[in-house]
Coordinates of C-alpha atoms in Angstrom, one line a residue:
Chain A
X607 CA -8.9 -3.3 33.8
X608 CA -11.8 -3.0 36.2
X609 CA -9.8 -5.4 38.3
X610 CA -7.5 -2.7 39.6
X611 CA -7.0 -4.2 43.0
X612 CA -6.1 -2.0 45.9
X613 CA -2.5 -3.3 46.0
X614 CA 0.5 -1.4 47.1
X615 CA 0.6 0.8 44.1
X616 CA -1.8 3.4 43.0
X617 CA -3.3 3.5 39.5
X618 CA -3.0 6.2 36.9
X619 CA -5.7 7.1 34.5
X620 CA -4.8 7.2 30.8
X621 CA -6.6 7.2 27.5
X622 CA -5.9 4.4 25.0
X623 CA -7.1 4.8 21.4
X624 CA -7.1 2.3 18.5
X625 CA -7.5 3.1 14.9
X626 CA -6.7 1.8 11.4
X627 CA -8.6 -1.3 12.0
X628 CA -7.2 -2.2 15.5
X629 CA -10.4 -1.1 17.1
X630 CA -11.9 -4.3 15.8
X631 CA -9.8 -6.2 18.3
X632 CA -11.0 -4.1 21.2
X633 CA -14.7 -4.5 21.3
X634 CA -15.1 -2.3 18.2
X635 CA -14.5 0.8 20.3
X636 CA -11.9 3.4 19.5
X637 CA -11.4 5.2 22.7
X638 CA -10.9 3.5 26.1
X639 CA -10.4 5.1 29.5
X640 CA -7.9 2.8 31.2
X641 CA -6.5 2.8 34.7
X642 CA -3.0 1.3 34.9
X643 CA -0.8 0.7 37.9
X644 CA 1.9 3.2 38.4
X645 CA 4.4 0.4 39.2
X646 CA 4.4 -2.8 37.2
X647 CA 3.6 -5.5 39.7
X648 CA 5.8 -8.1 37.9
X649 CA 9.0 -6.2 37.4
X650 CA 8.4 -3.7 40.1
X651 CA 9.5 -0.9 37.8
X652 CA 7.6 2.2 36.6
X653 CA 4.8 1.2 34.3
X654 CA 5.9 1.7 30.7
X655 CA 4.5 1.2 27.2
X656 CA 5.9 -2.3 27.1
X657 CA 3.9 -3.1 30.2
X658 CA 0.9 -1.4 28.8
X659 CA 1.0 -3.5 25.7
X660 CA 1.0 -6.7 27.9
X661 CA -1.7 -5.2 30.1
X662 CA -4.0 -4.5 27.0
X663 CA -3.5 -8.1 25.8
X664 CA -4.4 -9.4 29.3
X665 CA -7.3 -7.2 30.0
X666 CA -8.7 -5.2 27.1
X667 CA -8.5 -7.2 23.9
X668 CA -11.7 -9.0 23.0
X669 CA -10.7 -10.7 19.9
X670 CA -8.9 -14.1 19.9
X671 CA -6.4 -13.0 17.2
X672 CA -4.0 -11.3 19.6
X673 CA -1.3 -12.0 17.1
X674 CA -2.7 -9.1 15.1
X675 CA -1.6 -6.8 18.0
X676 CA 1.5 -8.5 19.5
X677 CA 4.1 -10.8 18.0
X678 CA 6.7 -12.5 20.2
X679 CA 5.7 -10.3 23.2
X680 CA 6.3 -7.1 21.3
X681 CA 4.0 -4.9 19.4
X682 CA 3.4 -6.3 15.9
X683 CA 5.5 -4.5 13.4
X684 CA 3.5 -2.1 11.2
X685 CA 1.5 -0.7 14.1
X686 CA 2.3 2.9 14.9
X687 CA 2.2 4.3 18.4
X688 CA 1.6 7.9 19.2
X689 CA 2.2 9.1 22.7
X690 CA 0.3 12.4 23.2
X691 CA 0.5 12.7 19.4
X692 CA 4.2 12.2 19.2
X693 CA 5.8 9.2 17.5
X694 CA 6.8 6.7 20.2
X695 CA 10.2 6.4 18.4
X696 CA 10.9 9.9 19.8
X697 CA 9.9 8.9 23.3
X698 CA 11.8 5.7 23.9
X699 CA 9.3 3.3 22.5
X700 CA 8.5 0.5 25.0
X701 CA 10.6 2.2 27.6
X702 CA 8.5 5.3 27.8
X703 CA 7.1 5.6 31.4
X704 CA 3.5 6.3 31.4
X705 CA 2.3 9.5 33.0
X706 CA -1.1 10.3 34.4
X707 CA -3.4 11.6 31.6
X708 CA -1.3 10.3 28.7
X709 CA -3.1 9.6 25.5
X710 CA -1.7 6.6 23.8
X711 CA -2.8 5.9 20.2
X712 CA -2.2 2.6 18.4
X713 CA -2.7 2.9 14.6
X714 CA -2.5 -0.1 12.3
X715 CA -0.9 0.6 9.0
X716 CA -1.6 -2.9 7.8
X717 CA -4.9 -2.3 6.1
X718 CA -5.5 -1.8 2.5
X719 CA -5.9 1.6 0.9
Chain B
X1307 CA 16.4 10.9 -14.9
X1308 CA 16.3 7.3 -13.9
X1309 CA 18.1 8.5 -10.8
X1310 CA 15.0 10.2 -9.5
X1311 CA 14.3 7.7 -6.9
X1312 CA 17.7 7.7 -5.4
X1313 CA 18.0 11.4 -5.5
X1314 CA 14.8 11.8 -3.7
X1315 CA 15.8 9.2 -1.2
X1316 CA 18.9 11.0 -0.5
X1317 CA 17.0 14.2 -0.2
X1318 CA 14.6 12.6 2.2
X1319 CA 17.4 11.3 4.4
X1320 CA 19.1 14.7 4.5
X1321 CA 15.8 16.3 5.3
X1322 CA 15.2 13.9 8.1
X1323 CA 18.6 14.6 9.5
X1324 CA 17.8 18.3 9.5
X1325 CA 14.5 17.8 11.2
X1326 CA 15.7 15.3 13.7
X1327 CA 19.1 16.8 14.3
X1328 CA 19.8 16.4 17.9
X1329 CA 17.2 13.9 18.4
X1330 CA 19.6 11.3 17.2
X1331 CA 17.0 9.5 15.1
X1332 CA 17.6 8.1 11.7
X1333 CA 14.1 8.6 10.8
X1334 CA 11.4 11.2 10.8
X1335 CA 8.0 11.6 12.2
X1336 CA 8.4 14.5 13.5
X1337 CA 5.9 15.3 16.1
X1338 CA 7.5 16.4 19.2
X1339 CA 5.1 17.1 22.0
X1340 CA 5.2 19.6 24.7
X1341 CA 5.7 23.3 25.0
X1342 CA 6.1 25.3 21.8
X1343 CA 7.4 22.6 19.5
X1344 CA 4.2 20.7 19.0
X1345 CA 2.2 22.8 16.6
X1346 CA 5.1 23.9 14.6
X1347 CA 6.3 20.4 14.0
X1348 CA 3.0 19.0 13.1
X1349 CA 2.6 21.6 10.5
X1350 CA 6.1 20.9 9.5
X1351 CA 5.4 17.2 8.9
X1352 CA 2.3 17.9 6.8
X1353 CA 4.2 20.5 4.8
X1354 CA 7.2 18.2 4.2
X1355 CA 5.0 15.3 3.2
X1356 CA 3.2 17.5 0.7
X1357 CA 6.4 19.0 -0.6
X1358 CA 7.8 15.5 -1.2
X1359 CA 4.8 14.4 -3.2
X1360 CA 5.0 17.7 -5.1
X1361 CA 8.6 17.0 -5.9
X1362 CA 7.8 13.5 -7.1
X1363 CA 5.1 14.9 -9.3
X1364 CA 7.2 17.7 -10.8
X1365 CA 10.4 15.7 -11.2
X1366 CA 8.5 12.9 -13.0
X1367 CA 6.4 15.3 -14.9
X1368 CA 3.3 13.2 -14.1
X1369 CA 0.7 15.7 -15.2
X1370 CA 0.1 18.4 -17.7
X1371 CA -2.0 21.5 -17.2
X1372 CA -5.7 20.9 -18.0
X1373 CA -5.3 17.2 -17.7
X1374 CA -8.3 15.2 -16.5
X1375 CA -7.2 12.8 -13.8
X1376 CA -9.1 10.0 -12.2
X1377 CA -8.1 9.1 -8.6
X1378 CA -8.6 5.4 -8.0
X1379 CA -10.4 5.7 -4.7
X1380 CA -11.1 2.8 -2.4
X1381 CA -12.0 4.8 0.7
X1382 CA -8.8 3.4 2.3
X1383 CA -6.0 5.5 3.8
X1384 CA -3.8 5.6 0.7
X1385 CA -6.3 6.7 -1.8
X1386 CA -7.9 9.1 0.7
X1387 CA -4.5 10.7 1.4
X1388 CA -3.8 10.8 -2.3
X1389 CA -7.1 12.6 -3.0
X1390 CA -6.4 15.1 -0.2
X1391 CA -2.8 15.8 -1.2
X1392 CA -3.6 16.1 -4.9
X1393 CA -6.4 18.6 -4.1
X1394 CA -4.1 20.6 -1.9
X1395 CA -1.2 20.6 -4.4
X1396 CA -3.5 21.2 -7.3
X1397 CA -4.7 24.4 -5.6
X1398 CA -1.4 25.4 -4.1
X1399 CA 0.8 25.0 -7.2
X1400 CA -1.8 25.5 -9.9
X1401 CA -1.4 22.2 -11.6
X1402 CA -4.7 22.9 -13.4
X1403 CA -5.9 19.4 -13.0
X1404 CA -9.5 18.3 -13.3
X1405 CA -9.7 15.7 -10.5
X1406 CA -12.3 13.0 -10.4
X1407 CA -12.8 10.1 -7.9
X1408 CA -13.2 6.7 -9.6
X1409 CA -14.3 3.8 -7.4
X1410 CA -14.7 0.1 -8.2
X1411 CA -17.4 -1.8 -6.5
X1412 CA -16.2 -5.4 -6.4
X1413 CA -19.5 -6.5 -4.9
X1414 CA -18.2 -7.6 -1.5
X1415 CA -20.9 -7.2 1.1
X1416 CA -19.8 -5.9 4.5
X1417 CA -16.6 -4.5 3.0
X1418 CA -16.9 -2.6 -0.2
X1419 CA -20.4 -1.3 0.4
X1420 CA -19.1 0.3 3.6
X1421 CA -16.0 1.7 2.1
X1422 CA -17.9 3.2 -0.8
X1423 CA -19.8 5.2 1.8
X1424 CA -16.4 6.7 2.8
X1425 CA -15.6 7.5 -0.8
X1426 CA -19.0 9.3 -1.1
X1427 CA -18.2 11.4 1.9
X1428 CA -14.7 12.1 0.5
X1429 CA -16.3 13.2 -2.8
X1430 CA -18.4 15.8 -0.9
X1431 CA -15.5 16.9 1.3
X1432 CA -13.1 17.3 -1.6
X1433 CA -15.7 18.6 -4.0
X1434 CA -14.8 16.1 -6.6
X1435 CA -17.2 14.2 -8.8
X1436 CA -17.4 10.5 -8.1
X1437 CA -17.9 7.6 -10.5
X1438 CA -18.5 4.1 -9.3
X1439 CA -18.1 1.1 -11.6
X1440 CA -19.3 -2.3 -10.5
X1441 CA -18.0 -5.8 -11.3
X1442 CA -21.6 -6.9 -11.7
X1443 CA -22.4 -4.4 -14.5
X1444 CA -19.1 -5.0 -16.2
X1445 CA -18.7 -8.8 -15.8
X1446 CA -22.1 -10.1 -14.6
X1447 CA -20.3 -11.3 -11.4
X1448 CA -19.8 -9.8 -8.0
X1449 CA -16.8 -11.0 -6.0
X1450 CA -19.2 -12.5 -3.5
X1451 CA -20.5 -14.7 -6.3
X1452 CA -17.0 -15.5 -7.5
X1453 CA -16.0 -16.7 -4.1
X1454 CA -19.1 -18.7 -3.8
X1455 CA -18.1 -20.4 -7.0
X1456 CA -14.4 -20.9 -6.7
X1457 CA -13.8 -20.6 -3.0
X1458 CA -11.5 -18.1 -1.3
X1459 CA -8.4 -19.6 -2.8
X1460 CA -7.0 -17.6 -5.6
X1461 CA -9.9 -15.2 -5.6
X1462 CA -7.5 -12.2 -5.4
X1463 CA -6.3 -13.1 -8.9
X1464 CA -9.8 -12.7 -10.2
X1465 CA -10.4 -9.5 -8.2
X1466 CA -7.0 -8.0 -9.4
X1467 CA -7.6 -8.8 -13.1
X1468 CA -11.1 -7.5 -13.0
X1469 CA -10.1 -4.3 -11.1
X1470 CA -7.4 -3.4 -13.5
X1471 CA -9.8 -3.5 -16.4
X1472 CA -12.6 -1.9 -14.4
X1473 CA -10.4 1.1 -13.6
X1474 CA -9.5 1.5 -17.2
X1475 CA -13.0 1.1 -18.4
X1476 CA -14.3 3.5 -15.7
X1477 CA -11.7 6.1 -16.9
X1478 CA -12.8 5.6 -20.5
X1479 CA -16.4 6.1 -19.6
X1480 CA -15.4 9.4 -18.1
X1481 CA -13.2 10.3 -21.1
X1482 CA -10.1 10.2 -18.9
X1483 CA -6.7 8.9 -19.9
X1484 CA -4.8 9.0 -16.7
X1485 CA -5.6 7.1 -13.5
X1486 CA -3.5 7.7 -10.3
X1487 CA -3.5 5.1 -7.6
X1488 CA -2.5 5.3 -3.9
X1489 CA 0.4 2.8 -4.1
X1490 CA 3.0 3.8 -1.6
X1491 CA 6.7 3.0 -1.0
X1492 CA 5.8 0.0 1.1
X1493 CA 3.6 -1.4 -1.7
X1494 CA 6.3 -0.9 -4.2
X1495 CA 8.9 -2.5 -1.9
X1496 CA 6.6 -5.5 -1.4
X1497 CA 6.2 -5.9 -5.1
X1498 CA 9.9 -5.7 -5.6
X1499 CA 10.5 -8.4 -3.0
X1500 CA 7.7 -10.6 -4.3
X1501 CA 9.1 -10.5 -7.8
X1502 CA 12.6 -11.0 -6.5
X1503 CA 11.4 -14.1 -4.7
X1504 CA 9.8 -15.4 -7.8
X1505 CA 12.8 -14.6 -9.9
X1506 CA 10.7 -12.4 -12.2
X1507 CA 13.1 -9.6 -13.1
X1508 CA 11.0 -8.4 -16.0
X1509 CA 8.0 -7.7 -13.8
X1510 CA 10.2 -6.4 -11.0
X1511 CA 11.6 -3.8 -13.3
X1512 CA 8.1 -2.8 -14.5
X1513 CA 6.8 -2.6 -11.0
X1514 CA 9.3 0.1 -10.0
X1515 CA 8.1 2.5 -12.7
X1516 CA 6.1 5.4 -11.5
X1517 CA 4.1 5.5 -14.7
X1518 CA 2.9 2.4 -16.5
X1519 CA 1.3 2.4 -19.9
X1520 CA 2.2 4.7 -22.7
X1521 CA 0.7 6.4 -25.7
X1522 CA -0.5 3.2 -27.2
X1523 CA -2.4 2.1 -24.2
X1524 CA -5.5 4.1 -23.7
X1525 CA -5.2 4.8 -20.1
X1526 CA -1.9 5.5 -18.2
X1527 CA -1.4 4.7 -14.6
X1528 CA 0.8 6.5 -12.1
X1529 CA 1.6 6.4 -8.4
X1530 CA 2.4 9.8 -7.0
X1531 CA 2.9 8.3 -3.5
X1532 CA 5.6 5.9 -4.7
X1533 CA 8.2 7.4 -2.4
X1534 CA 5.9 8.0 0.6
X1535 CA 6.3 5.6 3.5
X1536 CA 3.0 4.0 4.5
X1537 CA 3.8 5.2 8.0
X1538 CA 3.8 8.8 6.8
X1539 CA 0.6 8.3 5.0
X1540 CA -1.1 7.0 8.1
X1541 CA 0.3 9.9 10.1
X1542 CA -0.7 12.4 7.5
X1543 CA -4.3 11.0 7.6
X1544 CA -4.2 11.1 11.4
X1545 CA -2.9 14.7 11.6
X1546 CA -5.2 16.0 8.9
X1547 CA -8.1 14.0 10.5
X1548 CA -9.0 12.5 7.2
X1549 CA -12.0 10.3 7.0
X1550 CA -10.9 6.9 5.8
X1551 CA -12.0 3.3 6.0
X1552 CA -9.8 0.6 7.5
X1553 CA -11.4 -2.8 7.4
X1554 CA -9.6 -5.7 5.9
X1555 CA -11.1 -7.2 2.8
X1556 CA -12.9 -10.2 4.1
X1557 CA -11.4 -12.4 1.3
X1558 CA -7.8 -11.3 1.4
X1559 CA -6.2 -13.2 4.3
X1560 CA -4.6 -15.8 2.1
X1561 CA -3.0 -13.3 -0.2
X1562 CA 0.7 -13.8 -0.9
X1563 CA 1.3 -10.1 -0.5
X1564 CA 0.4 -10.4 3.1
X1565 CA 3.5 -12.4 3.8
X1566 CA 5.7 -10.0 1.9
X1567 CA 4.1 -7.2 3.8
X1568 CA 4.8 -8.7 7.2
X1569 CA 8.4 -9.3 6.2
X1570 CA 8.8 -5.7 5.2
X1571 CA 7.3 -4.4 8.4
X1572 CA 9.7 -6.5 10.3
X1573 CA 12.6 -5.2 8.3
X1574 CA 11.4 -1.7 8.9
X1575 CA 11.6 -2.2 12.7
X1576 CA 15.2 -3.2 12.4
X1577 CA 16.2 -0.7 9.7
X1578 CA 13.7 2.1 9.1
X1579 CA 15.1 3.0 5.8
X1580 CA 14.8 -0.5 4.5
X1581 CA 11.6 0.3 2.5
X1582 CA 13.0 3.1 0.4
X1583 CA 16.2 1.1 0.1
X1584 CA 14.3 -1.8 -1.4
X1585 CA 12.5 0.6 -3.8
X1586 CA 15.8 2.1 -4.8
X1587 CA 17.4 -1.4 -5.2
X1588 CA 14.4 -2.3 -7.4
X1589 CA 15.0 0.7 -9.6
X1590 CA 18.7 -0.2 -9.9
X1591 CA 17.9 -3.7 -10.8
X1592 CA 15.4 -2.5 -13.3
X1593 CA 18.2 -0.9 -15.2
X1594 CA 20.0 -4.2 -15.5
X1595 CA 17.0 -5.9 -17.2
X1596 CA 17.5 -5.8 -21.0
X1597 CA 14.9 -4.1 -23.0
X1598 CA 13.2 -2.7 -19.9
X1599 CA 12.6 0.9 -19.6
X1600 CA 14.0 1.5 -16.1
X1601 CA 13.2 5.1 -15.9
X1602 CA 11.1 6.1 -13.0
X1603 CA 10.5 9.3 -14.9
X1604 CA 7.7 9.8 -17.3
X1605 CA 9.4 12.4 -19.4
X1606 CA 10.9 10.1 -22.0
X1607 CA 7.6 8.3 -22.6
X1608 CA 8.0 4.8 -21.6
X1609 CA 7.5 1.9 -23.8
X1610 CA 6.0 -0.8 -21.7
X1611 CA 5.0 -3.1 -24.5
X1612 CA 1.7 -4.0 -23.1
X1613 CA 0.3 -2.7 -19.9
X1614 CA 0.6 -6.0 -18.3
X1615 CA -1.0 -6.8 -15.0
X1616 CA 1.1 -5.4 -12.3
X1617 CA 1.1 -7.0 -9.0
X1618 CA 0.0 -3.8 -7.5
X1619 CA -3.5 -4.3 -8.8
X1620 CA -3.7 -7.9 -7.9
X1621 CA -3.7 -7.4 -4.3
X1622 CA -3.4 -3.8 -3.2
X1623 CA -5.4 -5.1 -0.3
X1624 CA -2.7 -5.4 2.3
X1625 CA -3.6 -8.3 4.4
X1626 CA -2.5 -9.3 7.8
X1627 CA -1.5 -12.8 7.8
X1628 CA -1.2 -13.8 11.3
X1629 CA 1.3 -16.1 12.8
X1630 CA 4.7 -16.0 14.2
X1631 CA 7.6 -14.7 12.1
X1632 CA 9.0 -18.2 11.8
X1633 CA 5.8 -19.2 10.1
X1634 CA 6.0 -16.3 7.7
X1635 CA 8.7 -17.7 5.5
X1636 CA 7.0 -21.1 5.4
X1637 CA 3.8 -19.4 4.5
X1638 CA 5.4 -17.3 1.9
X1639 CA 7.1 -20.3 0.4
X1640 CA 3.7 -22.0 0.1
X1641 CA 2.2 -18.9 -1.4
X1642 CA 5.0 -18.7 -3.9
X1643 CA 4.2 -22.2 -5.0
X1644 CA 0.6 -21.5 -5.3
X1645 CA 1.3 -18.3 -7.1
X1646 CA 3.2 -20.2 -9.7
X1647 CA 0.1 -22.2 -10.4
X1648 CA -1.7 -18.9 -11.0
X1649 CA 1.1 -17.6 -13.1
X1650 CA -0.4 -19.3 -16.1
X1651 CA -3.3 -16.8 -15.9
X1652 CA -1.0 -13.8 -16.2
X1653 CA 0.1 -12.1 -19.3
X1654 CA 3.8 -11.7 -19.3
X1655 CA 4.9 -10.4 -22.6
X1656 CA 8.1 -8.8 -21.6
X1657 CA 9.3 -12.0 -19.9
X1658 CA 8.8 -13.8 -23.2
X1659 CA 10.8 -11.2 -25.1
X1660 CA 13.5 -11.5 -22.5
X1661 CA 13.7 -15.2 -22.9
X1662 CA 13.7 -15.1 -26.6
X1663 CA 16.5 -12.7 -26.6
X1664 CA 18.6 -15.1 -24.6
X1665 CA 18.4 -17.5 -27.5
X1666 CA 16.8 -20.1 -25.4
X1667 CA 19.9 -20.4 -23.2
X1668 CA 19.4 -20.0 -19.5
X1669 CA 22.6 -18.0 -19.0
X1670 CA 23.0 -14.4 -19.5
X1671 CA 26.0 -13.7 -21.6
X1672 CA 25.9 -10.0 -21.9
X1673 CA 25.3 -8.0 -18.8
X1674 CA 24.4 -4.5 -19.6
X1675 CA 26.2 -1.9 -17.7
X1676 CA 24.6 0.7 -15.7
X1677 CA 25.9 3.5 -17.8
X1678 CA 24.4 1.9 -20.9
X1679 CA 20.9 2.8 -22.0
X1680 CA 19.1 -0.5 -21.9
X1681 CA 16.0 1.0 -23.4
X1682 CA 17.7 1.9 -26.7
X1683 CA 19.9 -1.2 -26.7
X1684 CA 17.5 -4.0 -26.9
X1685 CA 14.4 -2.5 -28.3
X1686 CA 14.6 -4.5 -31.6
X1687 CA 13.2 -7.6 -30.0
X1688 CA 9.9 -8.8 -31.1
X1689 CA 7.2 -7.1 -29.2
X1690 CA 3.8 -8.5 -29.0
X1691 CA 1.2 -6.4 -30.7
X1692 CA -1.4 -4.8 -28.7
X1693 CA -4.8 -5.8 -30.2
X1694 CA -8.3 -6.1 -28.9
X1695 CA -9.9 -8.9 -27.1
X1696 CA -12.2 -10.8 -29.6
X1697 CA -14.8 -11.2 -27.0
X1698 CA -15.1 -7.9 -25.1
X1699 CA -13.1 -5.6 -27.4
X1700 CA -11.0 -4.4 -24.6
X1701 CA -7.3 -4.0 -25.4
X1702 CA -5.3 -7.2 -25.0
X1703 CA -2.2 -8.8 -26.3
X1704 CA -4.0 -12.0 -26.8
X1705 CA -7.1 -13.1 -28.7
X1706 CA -9.0 -13.4 -25.5
X1707 CA -8.2 -11.0 -22.7
X1708 CA -7.5 -12.2 -19.2
X1709 CA -10.7 -11.1 -17.8
X1710 CA -12.7 -13.0 -20.4
X1711 CA -10.5 -16.1 -19.9
X1712 CA -11.4 -16.0 -16.2
X1713 CA -15.0 -15.3 -16.9
X1714 CA -15.2 -18.2 -19.2
X1715 CA -14.1 -20.5 -16.4
X1716 CA -16.5 -18.9 -14.0
X1717 CA -19.4 -19.1 -16.4
X1718 CA -18.7 -22.8 -17.0
X1719 CA -19.0 -23.4 -13.3
X1720 CA -22.1 -21.4 -12.7
X1721 CA -24.6 -24.1 -13.5
X1722 CA -23.0 -26.6 -11.1
X1723 CA -23.2 -24.1 -8.3
X1724 CA -26.7 -23.1 -9.0
X1725 CA -28.0 -26.7 -8.9

């Protein structure tokens, strides 16, 4: 994400957090300050959670086992997403357009208990 | 009484509708952001979750006042949430329970030693005494040594058999006759699916019971979170900021359960209620199995002939088996076949009874109706007598208990390995 080039679109700062074991895939760190483009360069549409997931796979993940995070270009089933502490199901899931200062939390439910 | 599950499910769904009315969502989770809604709804979610567990506990009469109860605690999310909820409910509703944390140390470096630290912190936070029982002291083997000897393949079977006994023995050391475990609705649904895929209706029916074991077995087991979605458990832990441990067991990636788990999670994405639907289907199917007590309610005193190994204990360690969905079924099929090889190791008394009753014929002639009471109908069948293992003295339906059988194999292999 350090590679936020000064293209046409500006970037917005957000916080991305991983827990429930997912932090292992992201340099063993739970909280990441991330700058994302306000407009997705590929689709030229406002940057949403779907774009963010791809962005994280391209830029932030440090573990080779990306399939523990995404399957078939979508978030792996069994991972919860909280957008500012609200279930993403209430916010339109992948369609939710990211706002400056958003806190996005990914929690794996897949680990034993 | 056996309807508990379905009633609760219905109740849940109607509750969800109330909560999410207007939000046009079939399913819960509850935390709206912004303005005034946030705090109210978060509290609301926590309250509802606790109320539902309370409902499960009271409607199934899981506990009696003054009962000493051991919480099987792994440090993971489920058992941590269970400990937290039970402490809360015990105080709120005056259950009068004496709660103790009971942990098993399987002897897995880099996994269990870390998670035990979490349990120790929980013990302090919840002001509960903690008892840790190790495989090494009970069996003379740690799982690290087992895996060194037999490899990773099939090691979950060993771990599961050992853990079951270890929890019982730990409870006995504490003079406790009731162990609660953190198995949730997703776990039960997985077990139902796995047994369905194996065609093992007897075990399927047993796996849906909220209580296993009865007066004759020394320690009974129950799962108060049986109707709680895993998703809710994770959210509950998140909102209550519970301290839990979430690292995958380093030996579990090959577990069959992992494939069933992935399948369930995929189903849940498409149909959120699928999980409780499977649990309910399992309960309904249980009623069709002759001689099985299908009740999900403890009040009638279940007669599980022998507390056979339930799948729950074999691999409660949910594993992520990677790979594309297309590979899942292939992987599951492979696991099924491997699992059949392991099946010889498992005690399955009820299945035998079931087969005997069919007079050796493969076809079922009489299909019990739902309205019938299968428990009273077919209870004259020969039941295996619960005795004690000749080697370790632990209760067993066979001369030598499963753990001792596995240990015998291990001990034979030890010299080779040490050379």
